[in-house]
Structures are given as C-alpha cells and as structure tokens.
Amino acid sequence: MKAEGRPIGVFDSGVGGLSVLRALRSRLPHEHFIYVADQAHVPYGARPLEEVRAFAVGIARYLLTQRAKAVVVACNTASAAALQHLRAMFADTPFVGMEPAVKPAAETTRSGVVGVLATPATFQGALYASVVERFARGTRLLECTCEGLVQEIEAGRTTGLRARAILTAALRPMLAKGMDTVVLGCTHYPFAIPLIEEIVGEGVRVIDPAPAIARQTERVLAARDALCQEDTPGKVAFYTTGEHPERTSGVMSRLLGEKVTVHRLHWEGKTLRPLP
Ligand code: DGL
C-alpha cells in the first residue's frame, strides 16, 4: 500500500490530544487518522518517565500494525518520556512530538515573564530542560502543573468551578509578577482556553502549539511524498483503552463539536489489542 493512503496515528493519555487532532484535521482535511486515548493510564503527568515510555511504545506498535505512515505524539508528557526512544526504535516511521512552546513565547514576550502550564513529568524531562536552555535565557519562566486540571478536562468539565479554581490559583500569581504570555504545555489545556483568557484578560497572549504541530506534520509528510492525494474528506477512527467507551464518546463529541463513536482497545501486558 502506498504511504499516501495510510492513516496518521495520533495518541495521548486521554482526550487532550484532540486539541492537536483538531488542528491536524483542519490543516490536512483529506488525511485519515487513528486516535488512541490511553485512558487506562490517564493521567500520565505524575507517573515516572520510564512508565510513560513503555505505554508510548505499546501504542506506537499498535499504530504501526494499523499501517500508520506517521505518528503524532499529541502529548507533551509522552513526548518528554519517549520521543527520542520512539524515533530510535521505529526508525522507518516519522514521529512528530510536542515540546512546550517556550521558543515563540521567549521571542515575543515584552515583559520577559512567561507562564508555562505543563505536567510534572514534562517539567522533569530533558526535552523541557533543553528548550529552556536553548531559547529562554533571559526570560523569566513561571511554571505551574495545574494539578487536577487534566482530570477535569477528561470529564468534559472545561468551564466548571474546579477548573476555574485551579486556573485562577495558577495564573493570578503569574499575572502579579508581570506575565504577558502563557504557554500551554499540556495538550489537555487548550480546551480551557476560554476560561484561561477570561482569567488573564486581553493583554496576555495564550500559546496553543497545535497549529505549529499540524504544519510540522504536513512538512514531514510532504518531504516523504506521503501526503494523501485524495480530495474526499478523511476519516478518523477513535479508540480508548479505558473501560467506558460510551462515556468517552460523549466527552469527545462535546470537545470536538461533532458526533464521535469511540471503540475499545485493551492492554494485554505491554501489548495493545482490539477487544474481540
Ligand atoms: N495531555 C498530556 C500532555 O500533553 C498528558 C496529561 C496527563 O495525562 O497528565 O502532557
């Protein structure tokens, strides 16, 4: 099968990667996608990086059995834990990963104070350290893990009282220190952008990296001559490793604003399989 007709694999610990899938579909509307939400293990952010790496390898293997022509690691935590490893392990497949968008933030901040919202594992990873080292010298970075926010978004409560309390507690002290830019370093958080914008007000730029990731995916596929040449709309197959695909279908439908049916995969040891 020629690469161009094959799907692009996209995965996250849960529904967060849909913020990236949304941008991918808008940039590459003719491509087919397979989306895997590893809800058996969500949240990834408080887990050791080695554990997240093993999940990422299992999901990537599954996506490759589905003939994925590229894999987008739509999760900052999994990218921090596994991106280099995945590229070395599956050298024939291009992997596009996430890193907190500290570079564009450092380039455009006027106050020199930037807030970064990401999971504990992302902050611990070498990827974040390298981005900070390369691009943020001279910029003051204020970091916050927004504990509990991933769970709120997993439940579809993007504007609820708890999400508001978590974000207010994170962002108000940053504003008081002069922050004029917020980097969303977790793919769940863009679903809370309306709330974030309400809290930070108009003078603060909120950076969602998803459009940049979509452009990068397009570049990677174009360089391999692997972009889909069809002119019909692409299809998306949605999977969860969680136990409640009907609940996930409801949350994903709400987040994407369209009816989505989610199917179940299950972990057999380190291997991901469809339910018979
Ligand atoms: N959406 C993920 C990220 O970008 C993971 C959140 C989590 O599972 O803790 O980091």
Coordinates of C-alpha atoms and ligand atoms in Angstrom, one line a residue:
M1 CA 0.0 0.0 0.0
K2 CA 1.3 3.4 -0.9
A3 CA 2.1 5.7 2.1
E4 CA -0.3 8.4 0.9
G5 CA -3.5 6.3 1.6
R6 CA -2.4 5.2 5.0
P7 CA -3.6 6.8 8.2
I8 CA -1.7 9.1 10.6
G9 CA -1.6 7.8 14.1
V10 CA -2.2 10.3 17.0
F11 CA -2.1 9.5 20.7
D12 CA -2.4 10.9 24.1
S13 CA -3.1 9.7 27.7
G14 CA -6.7 10.8 27.1
V15 CA -8.8 13.4 25.3
G16 CA -6.1 16.1 25.4
G17 CA -4.6 15.1 22.1
L18 CA -7.9 16.0 20.4
S19 CA -6.7 19.6 20.6
V20 CA -3.9 18.5 18.2
L21 CA -6.1 16.3 16.1
R22 CA -8.4 19.3 15.6
A23 CA -5.6 21.3 14.2
L24 CA -4.3 18.4 12.1
R25 CA -7.7 17.8 10.5
S26 CA -8.1 21.5 9.7
R27 CA -4.7 21.6 8.1
L28 CA -4.8 18.2 6.4
P29 CA -8.6 17.6 5.8
H30 CA -8.1 14.7 3.3
E31 CA -5.9 12.6 5.6
H32 CA -7.2 9.6 7.6
F33 CA -6.4 9.4 11.3
I34 CA -6.4 6.9 14.1
Y35 CA -6.6 8.4 17.5
V36 CA -5.8 6.5 20.7
A37 CA -6.6 7.8 24.1
D38 CA -4.8 5.7 26.8
Q39 CA -7.4 6.3 29.4
A40 CA -6.5 3.1 31.3
H41 CA -3.4 5.1 32.4
V42 CA -4.5 8.8 32.5
P43 CA -3.1 11.0 33.9
Y44 CA 0.4 10.4 32.6
G45 CA 1.8 13.5 34.2
A46 CA 2.5 12.2 37.7
R47 CA 4.0 8.9 36.5
P48 CA 7.7 8.1 36.2
L49 CA 9.0 8.8 32.7
E50 CA 10.0 5.1 32.2
E51 CA 6.5 4.0 32.8
V52 CA 5.1 6.5 30.3
R53 CA 7.8 5.4 27.8
A54 CA 6.5 1.8 28.0
F55 CA 2.9 3.0 27.3
A56 CA 4.1 5.1 24.4
V57 CA 6.0 2.2 22.8
G58 CA 3.0 -0.1 23.2
I59 CA 0.7 2.4 21.5
A60 CA 3.2 3.2 18.7
R61 CA 3.5 -0.6 18.0
Y62 CA -0.3 -0.8 17.8
L63 CA -0.5 2.2 15.4
L64 CA 2.1 0.6 13.2
T65 CA 0.1 -2.6 13.0
Q66 CA -2.6 -0.3 11.6
R67 CA -0.2 0.8 9.0
A68 CA 0.2 4.3 10.3
K69 CA 2.5 6.3 7.9
A70 CA 3.4 8.7 10.7
V71 CA 2.7 9.1 14.4
V72 CA 2.0 12.4 16.2
V73 CA 2.7 12.1 19.9
A74 CA -0.1 14.5 20.8
C75 CA 1.0 14.6 24.5
N76 CA 3.8 16.7 26.0
T77 CA 4.4 14.1 28.7
A78 CA 4.7 11.2 26.4
S79 CA 7.0 13.3 24.1
A80 CA 9.2 14.1 27.1
A81 CA 9.3 10.5 28.1
A82 CA 9.6 8.7 24.8
L83 CA 10.1 10.8 21.6
Q84 CA 13.8 10.1 21.2
H85 CA 13.3 6.5 22.1
L86 CA 10.4 6.0 19.6
R87 CA 12.4 7.6 16.8
A88 CA 15.4 5.2 17.5
M89 CA 13.2 2.2 17.9
F90 CA 11.0 2.7 14.8
A91 CA 13.4 4.4 12.5
D92 CA 11.3 4.0 9.4
T93 CA 8.4 5.9 10.7
P94 CA 8.4 9.7 11.2
F95 CA 7.3 10.8 14.7
V96 CA 6.2 14.3 15.4
G97 CA 6.2 15.3 19.1
M98 CA 5.3 18.2 21.4
E99 CA 7.5 20.4 23.4
P100 CA 6.3 23.4 25.5
A101 CA 6.3 26.4 23.1
V102 CA 8.9 28.3 25.1
K103 CA 10.7 29.5 22.0
P104 CA 7.9 31.6 20.4
A105 CA 7.0 32.8 23.9
A106 CA 10.5 34.0 24.6
E107 CA 10.7 35.6 21.2
T108 CA 7.5 37.7 21.6
T109 CA 7.2 38.5 25.3
R110 CA 7.6 42.2 26.1
S111 CA 7.6 41.9 29.8
G112 CA 10.1 39.0 29.8
V113 CA 7.8 37.0 32.1
V114 CA 6.2 33.8 30.7
G115 CA 3.9 31.3 32.4
V116 CA 4.2 27.7 31.5
L117 CA 1.5 25.2 32.3
A118 CA 2.5 21.6 32.0
T119 CA 2.6 18.3 33.9
P120 CA 5.2 17.4 36.5
A121 CA 6.7 14.8 34.1
T122 CA 7.1 17.3 31.3
F123 CA 8.9 19.7 33.6
Q124 CA 11.2 16.9 34.7
G125 CA 12.1 15.7 31.2
A126 CA 15.3 16.5 29.4
L127 CA 13.3 18.0 26.5
Y128 CA 12.0 20.8 28.6
A129 CA 15.4 21.5 30.1
S130 CA 16.9 21.7 26.6
V131 CA 14.2 24.0 25.3
V132 CA 14.7 26.3 28.3
E133 CA 18.5 26.2 27.9
R134 CA 18.3 26.9 24.1
F135 CA 15.6 29.5 23.9
A136 CA 14.7 31.1 27.2
R137 CA 17.9 32.6 28.6
G138 CA 17.0 36.0 29.9
T139 CA 13.3 35.1 30.1
R140 CA 11.7 34.5 33.5
L141 CA 9.6 31.3 33.3
L142 CA 6.9 30.8 35.9
E143 CA 5.9 27.1 36.0
C144 CA 2.8 25.5 37.3
T145 CA 1.4 21.9 37.0
C146 CA -2.3 22.9 37.5
E147 CA -2.8 19.7 39.5
G148 CA -6.3 18.2 38.8
L149 CA -7.0 20.1 35.6
V150 CA -6.3 17.1 33.3
Q151 CA -9.0 15.1 35.2
E152 CA -11.5 18.0 34.9
I153 CA -11.0 18.1 31.1
E154 CA -11.1 14.3 30.9
A155 CA -14.6 14.6 32.4
G156 CA -15.5 17.3 29.9
R157 CA -15.7 20.0 32.6
T158 CA -13.8 22.6 30.7
T159 CA -15.5 25.6 32.3
G160 CA -16.5 24.2 35.7
L161 CA -15.9 25.6 39.1
R162 CA -13.0 23.3 39.9
A163 CA -11.2 24.1 36.6
R164 CA -11.8 27.8 37.3
A165 CA -10.3 27.5 40.8
I166 CA -7.2 25.6 39.6
L167 CA -6.5 28.1 36.8
T168 CA -7.2 31.1 38.9
A169 CA -4.7 29.8 41.6
A170 CA -2.1 29.2 38.9
L171 CA -2.5 32.3 36.8
R172 CA -3.2 35.1 39.3
P173 CA 0.3 35.0 41.0
M174 CA 1.8 34.9 37.5
L175 CA -0.1 38.0 36.5
A176 CA 1.1 39.7 39.6
K177 CA 4.7 39.0 38.6
G178 CA 4.1 40.7 35.2
M179 CA 3.5 37.6 32.9
D180 CA 2.3 38.7 29.4
T181 CA 2.4 35.2 27.7
V182 CA 1.1 31.8 28.8
V183 CA 2.4 28.6 27.2
L184 CA 0.0 25.6 27.2
G185 CA 2.5 22.8 27.7
C186 CA -0.1 20.1 28.1
T187 CA -2.5 19.2 25.2
H188 CA -5.5 19.0 27.5
Y189 CA -5.2 22.7 28.4
P190 CA -6.3 24.3 25.1
F191 CA -9.8 23.1 25.8
A192 CA -9.7 25.5 28.8
I193 CA -8.6 28.5 26.6
P194 CA -11.9 30.4 27.0
L195 CA -11.5 30.2 30.8
I196 CA -7.8 31.0 30.7
E197 CA -8.5 34.1 28.5
E198 CA -11.2 35.2 30.9
I199 CA -8.8 34.9 33.9
V200 CA -5.7 36.5 32.2
G201 CA -7.6 39.3 30.3
E202 CA -6.8 40.8 26.9
G203 CA -3.2 41.9 27.3
V204 CA -1.9 38.3 27.7
R205 CA -1.0 36.0 24.8
V206 CA -2.0 32.4 25.2
I207 CA 0.0 30.0 23.1
D208 CA -1.5 26.7 21.9
P209 CA 1.1 24.8 19.9
A210 CA -1.3 22.7 18.0
P211 CA -1.3 24.7 14.7
A212 CA 2.5 24.5 14.6
I213 CA 2.4 20.8 15.2
A214 CA 0.0 20.4 12.3
R215 CA 2.3 22.4 10.0
Q216 CA 5.2 20.3 11.1
T217 CA 3.3 17.1 10.3
E218 CA 2.5 18.4 6.9
R219 CA 6.2 19.3 6.2
V220 CA 7.3 15.8 7.4
L221 CA 4.8 14.0 5.1
A222 CA 5.5 16.3 2.2
A223 CA 9.2 15.6 2.4
R224 CA 8.5 11.9 2.1
D225 CA 5.9 12.4 -0.7
A226 CA 3.4 10.8 1.7
L227 CA 0.6 13.4 1.8
C228 CA -2.8 12.0 0.8
Q229 CA -3.7 12.8 -2.7
E230 CA -7.5 12.1 -2.4
D231 CA -9.9 15.1 -2.4
T232 CA -12.6 13.5 -0.3
P233 CA -12.7 14.2 3.5
G234 CA -10.5 12.0 5.6
K235 CA -11.9 9.6 8.2
V236 CA -11.0 9.3 11.9
A237 CA -11.2 6.1 14.0
F238 CA -11.3 6.8 17.7
Y239 CA -10.1 4.3 20.4
T240 CA -9.8 4.3 24.1
T241 CA -8.0 1.9 26.4
G242 CA -10.5 3.0 29.2
E243 CA -13.4 0.9 30.3
H244 CA -16.2 3.3 29.3
P245 CA -16.0 4.0 25.6
E246 CA -19.6 5.3 25.6
R247 CA -18.7 7.9 28.2
T248 CA -15.5 8.8 26.2
S249 CA -17.7 9.1 23.1
G250 CA -19.8 11.7 24.9
V251 CA -16.9 13.8 26.1
M252 CA -15.0 13.6 22.8
S253 CA -18.2 14.6 20.9
R254 CA -18.6 17.6 23.2
L255 CA -14.9 18.7 22.9
L256 CA -14.9 18.3 19.1
G257 CA -18.4 19.6 18.5
E258 CA -19.4 16.6 16.3
K259 CA -20.7 13.1 17.0
V260 CA -17.9 10.7 17.7
T261 CA -18.0 6.9 18.4
V262 CA -15.1 5.6 20.4
H263 CA -14.1 1.9 20.2
R264 CA -12.2 0.0 22.9
L265 CA -8.7 -1.3 22.9
H266 CA -7.2 -3.2 25.9
W267 CA -3.8 -3.8 27.2
E268 CA -2.5 -7.3 27.4
G269 CA 0.7 -6.8 29.3
K270 CA 2.6 -4.3 27.2
T271 CA 0.6 -5.0 24.0
L272 CA -2.5 -3.1 22.9
R273 CA -5.2 -5.2 21.2
P274 CA -8.7 -4.6 19.9
L275 CA -11.5 -6.2 22.0
P276 CA -12.8 -9.3 20.2
Ligands
DGL1 N1 -2.1 15.7 27.6 C1 -0.9 15.3 28.2 C2 0.2 16.3 28.0 O1 0.2 17.0 27.0 C3 -0.9 14.4 29.4 C4 -1.7 14.8 30.6 C5 -1.7 13.7 31.6 O2 -2.1 12.6 31.3 O3 -1.2 14.0 32.7 O4 1.1 16.3 28.8

